[in-house]
Structure formats: C-alpha cells, structure tokens
Tab-separated table of C-alpha atoms and ligand atoms in Angstrom:
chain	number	residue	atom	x	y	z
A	1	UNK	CA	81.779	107.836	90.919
A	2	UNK	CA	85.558	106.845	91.124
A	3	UNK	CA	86.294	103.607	92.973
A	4	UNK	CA	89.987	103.793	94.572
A	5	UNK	CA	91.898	100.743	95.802
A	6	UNK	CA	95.200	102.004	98.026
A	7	UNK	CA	97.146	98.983	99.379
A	8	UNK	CA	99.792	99.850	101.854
A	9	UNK	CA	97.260	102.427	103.231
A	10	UNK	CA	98.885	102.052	106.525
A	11	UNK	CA	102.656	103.262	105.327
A	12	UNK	CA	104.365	106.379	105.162
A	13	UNK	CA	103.064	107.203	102.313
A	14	UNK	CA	99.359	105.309	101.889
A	15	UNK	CA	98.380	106.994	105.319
A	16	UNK	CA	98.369	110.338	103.951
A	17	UNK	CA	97.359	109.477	100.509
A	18	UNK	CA	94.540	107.434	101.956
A	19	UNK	CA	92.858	110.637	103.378
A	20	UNK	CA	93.838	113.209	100.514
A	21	UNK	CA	92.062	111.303	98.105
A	22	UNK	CA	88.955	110.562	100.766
A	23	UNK	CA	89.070	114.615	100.806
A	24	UNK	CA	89.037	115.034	97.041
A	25	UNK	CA	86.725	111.980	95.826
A	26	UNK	CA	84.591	111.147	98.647
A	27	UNK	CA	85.289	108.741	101.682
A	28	UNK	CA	82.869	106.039	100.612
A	29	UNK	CA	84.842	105.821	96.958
A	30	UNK	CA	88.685	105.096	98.554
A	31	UNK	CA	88.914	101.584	99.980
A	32	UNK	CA	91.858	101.218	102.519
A	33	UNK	CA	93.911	98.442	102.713
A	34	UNK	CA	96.761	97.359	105.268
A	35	UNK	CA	98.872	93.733	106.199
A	36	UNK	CA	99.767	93.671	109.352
A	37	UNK	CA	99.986	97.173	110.788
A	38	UNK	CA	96.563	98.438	112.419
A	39	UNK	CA	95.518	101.673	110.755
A	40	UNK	CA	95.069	104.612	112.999
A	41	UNK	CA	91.467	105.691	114.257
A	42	UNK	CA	91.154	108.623	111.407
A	43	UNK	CA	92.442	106.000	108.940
A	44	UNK	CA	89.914	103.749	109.944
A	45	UNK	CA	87.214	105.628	110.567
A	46	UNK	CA	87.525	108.188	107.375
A	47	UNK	CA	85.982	104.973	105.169
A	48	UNK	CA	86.595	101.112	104.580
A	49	UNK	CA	89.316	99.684	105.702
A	50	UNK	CA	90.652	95.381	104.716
A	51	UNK	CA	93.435	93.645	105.441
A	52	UNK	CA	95.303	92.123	102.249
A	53	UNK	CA	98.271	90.784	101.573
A	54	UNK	CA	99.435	92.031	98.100
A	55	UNK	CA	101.148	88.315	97.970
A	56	UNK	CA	97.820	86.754	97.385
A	57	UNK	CA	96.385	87.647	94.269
A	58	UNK	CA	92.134	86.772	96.018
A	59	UNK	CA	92.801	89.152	98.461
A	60	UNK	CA	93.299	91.986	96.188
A	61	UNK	CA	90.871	90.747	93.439
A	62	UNK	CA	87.819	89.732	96.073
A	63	UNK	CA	88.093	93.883	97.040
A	64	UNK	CA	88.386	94.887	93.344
A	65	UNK	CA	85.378	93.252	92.550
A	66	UNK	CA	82.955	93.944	96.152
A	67	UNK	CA	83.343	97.928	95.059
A	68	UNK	CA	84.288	97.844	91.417
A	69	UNK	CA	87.510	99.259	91.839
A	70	UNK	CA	88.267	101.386	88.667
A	71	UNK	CA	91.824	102.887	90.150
A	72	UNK	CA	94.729	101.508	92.544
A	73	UNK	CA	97.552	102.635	94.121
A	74	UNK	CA	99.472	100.171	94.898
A	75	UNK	CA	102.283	101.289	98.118
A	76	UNK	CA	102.297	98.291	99.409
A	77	UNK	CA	106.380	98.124	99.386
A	78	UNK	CA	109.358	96.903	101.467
A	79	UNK	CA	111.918	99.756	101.659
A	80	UNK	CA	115.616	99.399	100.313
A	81	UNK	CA	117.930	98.529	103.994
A	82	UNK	CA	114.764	96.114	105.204
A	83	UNK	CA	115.170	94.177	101.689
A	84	UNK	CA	118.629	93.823	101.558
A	85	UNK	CA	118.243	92.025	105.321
A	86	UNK	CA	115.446	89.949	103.810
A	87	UNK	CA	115.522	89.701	100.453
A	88	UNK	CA	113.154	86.841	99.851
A	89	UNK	CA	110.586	88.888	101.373
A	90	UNK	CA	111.646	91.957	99.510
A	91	UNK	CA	111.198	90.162	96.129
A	92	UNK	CA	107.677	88.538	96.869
A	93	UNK	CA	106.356	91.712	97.878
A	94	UNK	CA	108.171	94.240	95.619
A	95	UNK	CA	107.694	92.370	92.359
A	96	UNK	CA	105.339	89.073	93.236
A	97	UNK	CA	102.998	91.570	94.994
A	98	UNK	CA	102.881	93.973	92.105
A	99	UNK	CA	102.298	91.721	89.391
A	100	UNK	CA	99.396	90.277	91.280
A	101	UNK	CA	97.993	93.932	91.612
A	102	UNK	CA	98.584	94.353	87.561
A	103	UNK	CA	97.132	90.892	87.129
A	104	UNK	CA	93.636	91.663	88.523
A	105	UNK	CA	94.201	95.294	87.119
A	106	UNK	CA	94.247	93.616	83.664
A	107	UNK	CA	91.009	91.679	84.337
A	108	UNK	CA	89.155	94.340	86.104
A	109	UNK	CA	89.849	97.341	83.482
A	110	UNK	CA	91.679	99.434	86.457
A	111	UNK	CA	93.963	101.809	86.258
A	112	UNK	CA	97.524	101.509	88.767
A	113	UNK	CA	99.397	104.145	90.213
A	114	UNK	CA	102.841	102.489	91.409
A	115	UNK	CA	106.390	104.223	92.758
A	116	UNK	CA	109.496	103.605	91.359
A	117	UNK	CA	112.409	104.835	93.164
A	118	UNK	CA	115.677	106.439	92.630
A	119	UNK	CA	117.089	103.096	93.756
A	120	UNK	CA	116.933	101.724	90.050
A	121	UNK	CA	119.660	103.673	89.515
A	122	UNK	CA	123.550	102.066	90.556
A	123	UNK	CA	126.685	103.472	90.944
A	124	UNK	CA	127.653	103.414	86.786
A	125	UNK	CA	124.783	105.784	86.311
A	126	UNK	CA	125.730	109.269	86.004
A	127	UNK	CA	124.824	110.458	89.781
A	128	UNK	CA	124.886	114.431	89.014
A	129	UNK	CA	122.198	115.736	87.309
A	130	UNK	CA	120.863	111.725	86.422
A	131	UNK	CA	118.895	111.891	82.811
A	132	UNK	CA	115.628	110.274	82.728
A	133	UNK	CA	116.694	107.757	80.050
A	134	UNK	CA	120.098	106.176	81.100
A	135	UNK	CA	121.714	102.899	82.649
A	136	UNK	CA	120.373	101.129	85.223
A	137	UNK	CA	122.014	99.152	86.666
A	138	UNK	CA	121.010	98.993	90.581
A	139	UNK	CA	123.366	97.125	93.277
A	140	UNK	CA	120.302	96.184	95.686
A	141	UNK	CA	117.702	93.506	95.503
A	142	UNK	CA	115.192	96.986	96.217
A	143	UNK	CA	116.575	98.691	93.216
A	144	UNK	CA	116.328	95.656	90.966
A	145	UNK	CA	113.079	94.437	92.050
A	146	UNK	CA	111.795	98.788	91.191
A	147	UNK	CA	113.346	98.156	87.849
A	148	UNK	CA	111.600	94.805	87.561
A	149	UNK	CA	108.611	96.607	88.432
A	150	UNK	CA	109.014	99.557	85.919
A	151	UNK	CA	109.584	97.024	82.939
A	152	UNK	CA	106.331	95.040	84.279
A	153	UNK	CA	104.776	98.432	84.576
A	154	UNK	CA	105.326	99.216	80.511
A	155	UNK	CA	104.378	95.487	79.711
A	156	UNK	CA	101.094	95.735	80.947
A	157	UNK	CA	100.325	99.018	78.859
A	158	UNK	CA	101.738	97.744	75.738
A	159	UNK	CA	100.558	94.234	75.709
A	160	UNK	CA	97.149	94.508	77.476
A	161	UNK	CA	96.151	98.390	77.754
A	162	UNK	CA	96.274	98.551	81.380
A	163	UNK	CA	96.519	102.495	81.928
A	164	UNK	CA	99.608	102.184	84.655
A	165	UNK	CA	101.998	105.457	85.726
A	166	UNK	CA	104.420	106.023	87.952
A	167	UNK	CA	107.236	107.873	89.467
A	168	UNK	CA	110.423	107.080	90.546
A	169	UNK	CA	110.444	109.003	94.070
A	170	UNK	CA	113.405	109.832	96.039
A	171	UNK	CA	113.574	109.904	100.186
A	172	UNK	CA	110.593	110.835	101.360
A	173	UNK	CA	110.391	113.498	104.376
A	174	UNK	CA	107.064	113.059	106.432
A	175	UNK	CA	105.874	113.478	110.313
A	176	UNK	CA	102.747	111.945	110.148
A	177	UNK	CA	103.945	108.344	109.503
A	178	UNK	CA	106.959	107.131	110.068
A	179	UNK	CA	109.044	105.363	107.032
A	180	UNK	CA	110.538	102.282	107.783
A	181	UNK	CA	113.762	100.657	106.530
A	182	UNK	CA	114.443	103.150	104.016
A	183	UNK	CA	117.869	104.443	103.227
A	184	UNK	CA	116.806	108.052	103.352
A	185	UNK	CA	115.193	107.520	106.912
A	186	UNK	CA	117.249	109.779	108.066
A	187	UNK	CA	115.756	112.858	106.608
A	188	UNK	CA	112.951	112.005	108.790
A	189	UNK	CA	114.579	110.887	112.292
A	190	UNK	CA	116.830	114.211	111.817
A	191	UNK	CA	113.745	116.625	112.478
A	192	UNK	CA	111.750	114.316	115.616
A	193	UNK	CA	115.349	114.107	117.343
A	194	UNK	CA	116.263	117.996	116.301
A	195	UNK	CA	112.630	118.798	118.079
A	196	UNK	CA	113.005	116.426	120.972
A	197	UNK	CA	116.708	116.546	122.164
A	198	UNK	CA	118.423	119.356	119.775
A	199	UNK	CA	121.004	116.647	118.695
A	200	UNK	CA	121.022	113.943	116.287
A	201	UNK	CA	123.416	110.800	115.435
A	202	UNK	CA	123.400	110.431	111.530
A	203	UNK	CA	124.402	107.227	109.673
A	204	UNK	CA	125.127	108.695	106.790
A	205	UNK	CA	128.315	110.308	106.343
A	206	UNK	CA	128.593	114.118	105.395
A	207	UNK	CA	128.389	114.534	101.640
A	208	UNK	CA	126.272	112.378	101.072
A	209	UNK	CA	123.755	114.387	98.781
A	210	UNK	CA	120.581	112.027	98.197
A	211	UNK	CA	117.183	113.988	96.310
A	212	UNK	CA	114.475	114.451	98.879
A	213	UNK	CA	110.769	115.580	98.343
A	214	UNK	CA	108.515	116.520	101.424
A	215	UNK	CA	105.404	114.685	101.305
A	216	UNK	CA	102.807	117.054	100.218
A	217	UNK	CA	104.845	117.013	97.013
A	218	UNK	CA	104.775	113.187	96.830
A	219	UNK	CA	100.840	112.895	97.027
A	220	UNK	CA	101.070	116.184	94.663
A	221	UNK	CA	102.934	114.062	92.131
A	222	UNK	CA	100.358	110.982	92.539
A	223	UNK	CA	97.957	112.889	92.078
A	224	UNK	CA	98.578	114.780	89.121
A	225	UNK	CA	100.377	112.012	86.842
A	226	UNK	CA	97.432	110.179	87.509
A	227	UNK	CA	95.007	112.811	86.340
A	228	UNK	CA	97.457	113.885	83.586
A	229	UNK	CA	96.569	113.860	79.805
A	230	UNK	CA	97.514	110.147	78.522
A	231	UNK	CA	98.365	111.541	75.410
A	232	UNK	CA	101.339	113.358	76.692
A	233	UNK	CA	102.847	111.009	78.524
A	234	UNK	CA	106.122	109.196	77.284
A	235	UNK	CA	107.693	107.773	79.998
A	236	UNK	CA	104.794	106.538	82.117
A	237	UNK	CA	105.792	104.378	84.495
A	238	UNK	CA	109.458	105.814	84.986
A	239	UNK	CA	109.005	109.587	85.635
A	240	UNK	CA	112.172	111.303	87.646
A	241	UNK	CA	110.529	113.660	90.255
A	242	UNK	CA	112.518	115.622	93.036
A	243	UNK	CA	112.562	118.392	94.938
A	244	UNK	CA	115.663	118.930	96.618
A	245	UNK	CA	119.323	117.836	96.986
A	246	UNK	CA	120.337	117.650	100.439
A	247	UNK	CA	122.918	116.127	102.878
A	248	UNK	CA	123.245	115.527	106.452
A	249	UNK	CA	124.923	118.778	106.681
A	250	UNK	CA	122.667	120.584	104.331
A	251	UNK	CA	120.029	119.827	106.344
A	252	UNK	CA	121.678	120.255	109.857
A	253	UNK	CA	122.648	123.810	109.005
A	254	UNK	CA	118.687	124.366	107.834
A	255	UNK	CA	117.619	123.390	111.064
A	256	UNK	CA	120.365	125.258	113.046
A	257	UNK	CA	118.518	128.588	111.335
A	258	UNK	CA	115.308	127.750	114.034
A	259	UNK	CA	117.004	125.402	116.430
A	260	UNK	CA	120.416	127.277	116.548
A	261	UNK	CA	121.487	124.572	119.533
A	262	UNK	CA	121.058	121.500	117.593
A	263	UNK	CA	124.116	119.610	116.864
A	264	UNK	CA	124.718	116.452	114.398
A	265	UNK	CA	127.590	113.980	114.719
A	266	UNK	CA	128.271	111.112	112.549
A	267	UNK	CA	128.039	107.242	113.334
A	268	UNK	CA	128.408	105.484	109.599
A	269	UNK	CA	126.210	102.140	109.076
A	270	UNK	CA	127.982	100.838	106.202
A	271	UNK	CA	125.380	98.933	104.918
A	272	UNK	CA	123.466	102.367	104.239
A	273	UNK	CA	125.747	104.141	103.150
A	274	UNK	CA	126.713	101.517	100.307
A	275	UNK	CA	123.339	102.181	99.074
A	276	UNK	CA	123.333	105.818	99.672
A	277	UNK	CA	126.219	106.195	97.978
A	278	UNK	CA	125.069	103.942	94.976
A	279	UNK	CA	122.167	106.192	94.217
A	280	UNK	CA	122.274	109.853	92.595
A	281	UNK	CA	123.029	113.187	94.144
A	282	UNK	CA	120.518	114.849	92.292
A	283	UNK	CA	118.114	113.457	89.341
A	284	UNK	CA	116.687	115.671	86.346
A	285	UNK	CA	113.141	115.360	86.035
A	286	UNK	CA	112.617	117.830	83.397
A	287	UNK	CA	110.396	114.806	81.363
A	288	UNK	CA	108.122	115.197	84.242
A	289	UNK	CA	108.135	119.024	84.174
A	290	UNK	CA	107.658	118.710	80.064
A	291	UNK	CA	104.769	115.780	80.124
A	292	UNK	CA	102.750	116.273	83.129
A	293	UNK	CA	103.273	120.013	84.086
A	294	UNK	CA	105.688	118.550	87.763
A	295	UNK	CA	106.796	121.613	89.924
A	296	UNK	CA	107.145	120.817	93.614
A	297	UNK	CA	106.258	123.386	96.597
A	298	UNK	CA	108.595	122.527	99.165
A	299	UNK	CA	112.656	123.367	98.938
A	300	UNK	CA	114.574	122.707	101.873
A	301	UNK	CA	113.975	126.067	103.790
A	302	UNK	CA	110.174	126.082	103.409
A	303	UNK	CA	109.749	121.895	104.113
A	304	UNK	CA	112.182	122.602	107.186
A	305	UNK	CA	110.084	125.385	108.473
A	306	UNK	CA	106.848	123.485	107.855
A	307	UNK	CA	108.181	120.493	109.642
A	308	UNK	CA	109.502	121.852	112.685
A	309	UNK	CA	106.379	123.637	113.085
A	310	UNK	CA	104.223	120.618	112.652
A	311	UNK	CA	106.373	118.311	115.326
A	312	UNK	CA	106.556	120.966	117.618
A	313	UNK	CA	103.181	121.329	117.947
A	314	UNK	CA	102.641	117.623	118.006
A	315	UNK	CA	104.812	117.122	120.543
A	316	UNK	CA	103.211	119.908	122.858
A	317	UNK	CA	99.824	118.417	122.178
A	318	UNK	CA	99.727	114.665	121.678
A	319	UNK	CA	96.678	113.288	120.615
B	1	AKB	C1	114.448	104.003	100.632
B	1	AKB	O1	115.298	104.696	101.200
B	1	AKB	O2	114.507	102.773	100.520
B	1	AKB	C2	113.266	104.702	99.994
B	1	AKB	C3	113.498	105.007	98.547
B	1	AKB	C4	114.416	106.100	98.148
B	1	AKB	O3	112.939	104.364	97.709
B	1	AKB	N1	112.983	105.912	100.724
C-alpha cells in the first residue's frame, strides 16, 4: 500500500490535495501535516494529522519513518508578497525546508512531489509565450529561492536517485482555502467579493495578464506527473503548466456574463505589481503536454462558472 507524506496539508493547495489523494489511495495511507494553522474538521478527521515544521529536519524524518512514507508532497511554502516582507523566513522555509524534505527523502528511498512557480522567471525572460528552457533570472527572494529549489530538485535525482518532479504552477484560483500572500491572490478575492458585494478593488493594474489554473487542474497536474512514465520525463522538476491567461479585466468581464452588476476599480500596490509585472503573460508548456500527456479542464468561462456556483452556494449555506 502507498504511504503519502503531504506537508503544508493545511494550505491552499495541501487542503484539497490532502483529501483527493485520501479518496484515491485510502485515508489510512496519506499522513497530514500542518505548522501552525489548525486543519479543518474533514481535514482532520479524513486520517492522521501532525504538526511539523519543514525547518526541522526530526520532525519530518520521525513521520517518514512511524508509517514508512514511500511518497511526499512537499507544499509547505511561503508565497511570493509574504517573502519579500520577510525574507529570512521565506528562505528557511522555501529552500532550508525543502532540502530537509529531500534530505530524509534520500535516506528513506521516497519519492517528492514539489511546485515550482512561474516566479523563477524575471523580467529579461521572454514574458509572451515563455519557453520551457530559457533565462531565469527572478527579481524576488520567492522566485530565487523556486529556482534554488528546482536546481536542488535535479541534484538529488542525478547524484543520489531520489525520484523528485515538479511543476512550475502559476496563480492558483481556489474557494475552498484561501491562498495567502501570493501575488495572484487576486484571482481568488475577485470571485468571494464579486459573490458577496458585486464590486471589487483590484491591486493589480489592468493589463496585467498573469497564467492562472483553477485548482482541480493543479491537483490534476500533481497527480499525473507523479504517476507519469519516468522514462519520458526530461524536465522533471521544472515542468511549465497553465491553463489560462487572464487579467483583472479579463476576468471582470467573465464575471459580468453571470453577475452583470459587478463592477472592478483599480487601487495599485506597487509592491505587487513589481512582481506581477516581472513574471510572464502567458508560459508554453507544450514539454508538459509532450512528456506527461498535461491538458487542463478549466478555461476561464468554465472555472468562472464553476466558481460562482460553488461560493454562491457556500455562502447561502455555511457550514
Ligand atoms: C504567488 O503569487 O506567490 C503564487 C505563485 C504564482 O507562485 N501564487
């Protein structure tokens, strides 16, 4: 039986991940772990749940070894805006955290999913259309602790065999957790406040086209690349994936289609929008398409319609 580790079980992404793979392998074989943020009573009561901290190499290794651990995913992360306002703590846990997770990966024979992130890219990449293989040369301590991460990533399978893949993911568009300092936050605060009070403050400035994926395509993408034939893959740690270029307005006018009285106006944080406007408009991820078979569900209209639908009815019925 498969033994799953998932650290940062209690973020954006790890809270849905958490249960998907609870659905597909079994609740008993996917171990939960969180820091600091409680985990939710179908979190916690879907299987075994520890607190960690990914900064501590025993705390990941003592849960390795209790349930023989054979695969992790390790989410543990702190997003691009929150590491920029704290970069010591963005480094320890970005790169510190994940080289302890590839440390005990090494000794334990496991496998490791980990995200990359289209913040590994800076503004002398080619931001239309980005290749999978070109410069990178990020301008935050995020994107340059991802590319850290990615080059760690590819040591540990060349030097030592450690079967590690990844993705580089772009904003993520969810409604079941929130993100939290992200850049692409956004995406996500646009639909709750389009629901909730037909109007939304954005503090990104129009134009600014970012790639987006709605989360049932992220775990999709997890999912696969880690079941994917190893013999296919080239660029396993690395993989461009997206789903959709969009900008505030892009998305505004999606929403207008089923809220037709919502209205956006424009606030700029500059700090954002440096980084927003640092990263590409839209990425190619044919590699991922060629290597691993990628092909998201969601565009914009369908992942709009699904969202609304699914906030809407959790705001009539809170549980
Ligand atoms: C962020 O905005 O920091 C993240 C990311 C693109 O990695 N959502």
């Amino acid at each position: 039986m498969k033994k799953v580790l998932v650290t940062g079980a209690t973020g954006q992404i790890g809270s849905e991940l958490t249960l998907l793979l609870r659905e597909n392998l079994g609740s008993a074989g996917v171990i939960a772990a969180g820091h600091i943020k409680k985990p939710d009573s179908v979190l916690r009561e879907s299987g075994p749940f520890h607190y960690i901290d990914c900064t501590q190499i025993d705390t990941i290794a003592e849960l390795v070894k209790k349930y023989k651990v054979d695969t992790i995913y390790h989410l543990a992360a702190v997003l691009s805006a929150s590491a920029e306002k704290n970069l010591q703590l963005g480094w320890q846990v970005n790169v510190n955290g994940l080289y302890n997770v590839l440390e005990v990966a090494r000794e334990y024979g496991c496998a490791v999913f980990t995200p990359s992130s289209v913040a590994i890219f800076g503004p002398s990449t080619p931001l239309q259309n980005t290749p999978q293989d070109t410069v990178q040369r990020p301008t935050t301590i995020y994107g340059v602790a991802k590319v850290a991460g990615e080059l760690l990533c590819d040591y540990y399978f060349k030097r030592f065999g450690v079967d590690t893949r990844g993705v580089r993911y772009p904003g993520l568009i969810s409604y079941k957790t929130p993100p939290g300092g992200g850049t692409t936050d956004y995406a996500v605060e646009i639909y709750f406040e389009a629901v909730r009070n037909k109007r939304y403050t954005c503090y990104l400035k129009e134009g600014t086209y970012l790639d987006m994926m709605y989360m049932p395509d992220a775990l999709k993408a997890a999912v696969e690349l880690m079941e994917a034939d190893p013999g296919r893959l080239k660029h396993r740690n690395a993989f461009n994936v997206t789903a959709m270029s969009a900008a505030p307005e892009t998305i505004a006018s999606e929403i207008k289609k089923l809220i037709p009285d919502f209205a956006i106006d424009y606030q700029i944080d500059p700090l954002r929008q440096a980084i927003a406007d640092s990263w590409p408009d839209s990425m190619d991820d044919s590699a991922s398409r060629q290597e691993w078979d990628w092909k998201p569900e969601y565009d914009l209209q369908a992942m709009t319609r699904d969202i609304i639908q699914n906030i809407s009815q959790m705001l009539e019925n809170p549980s």
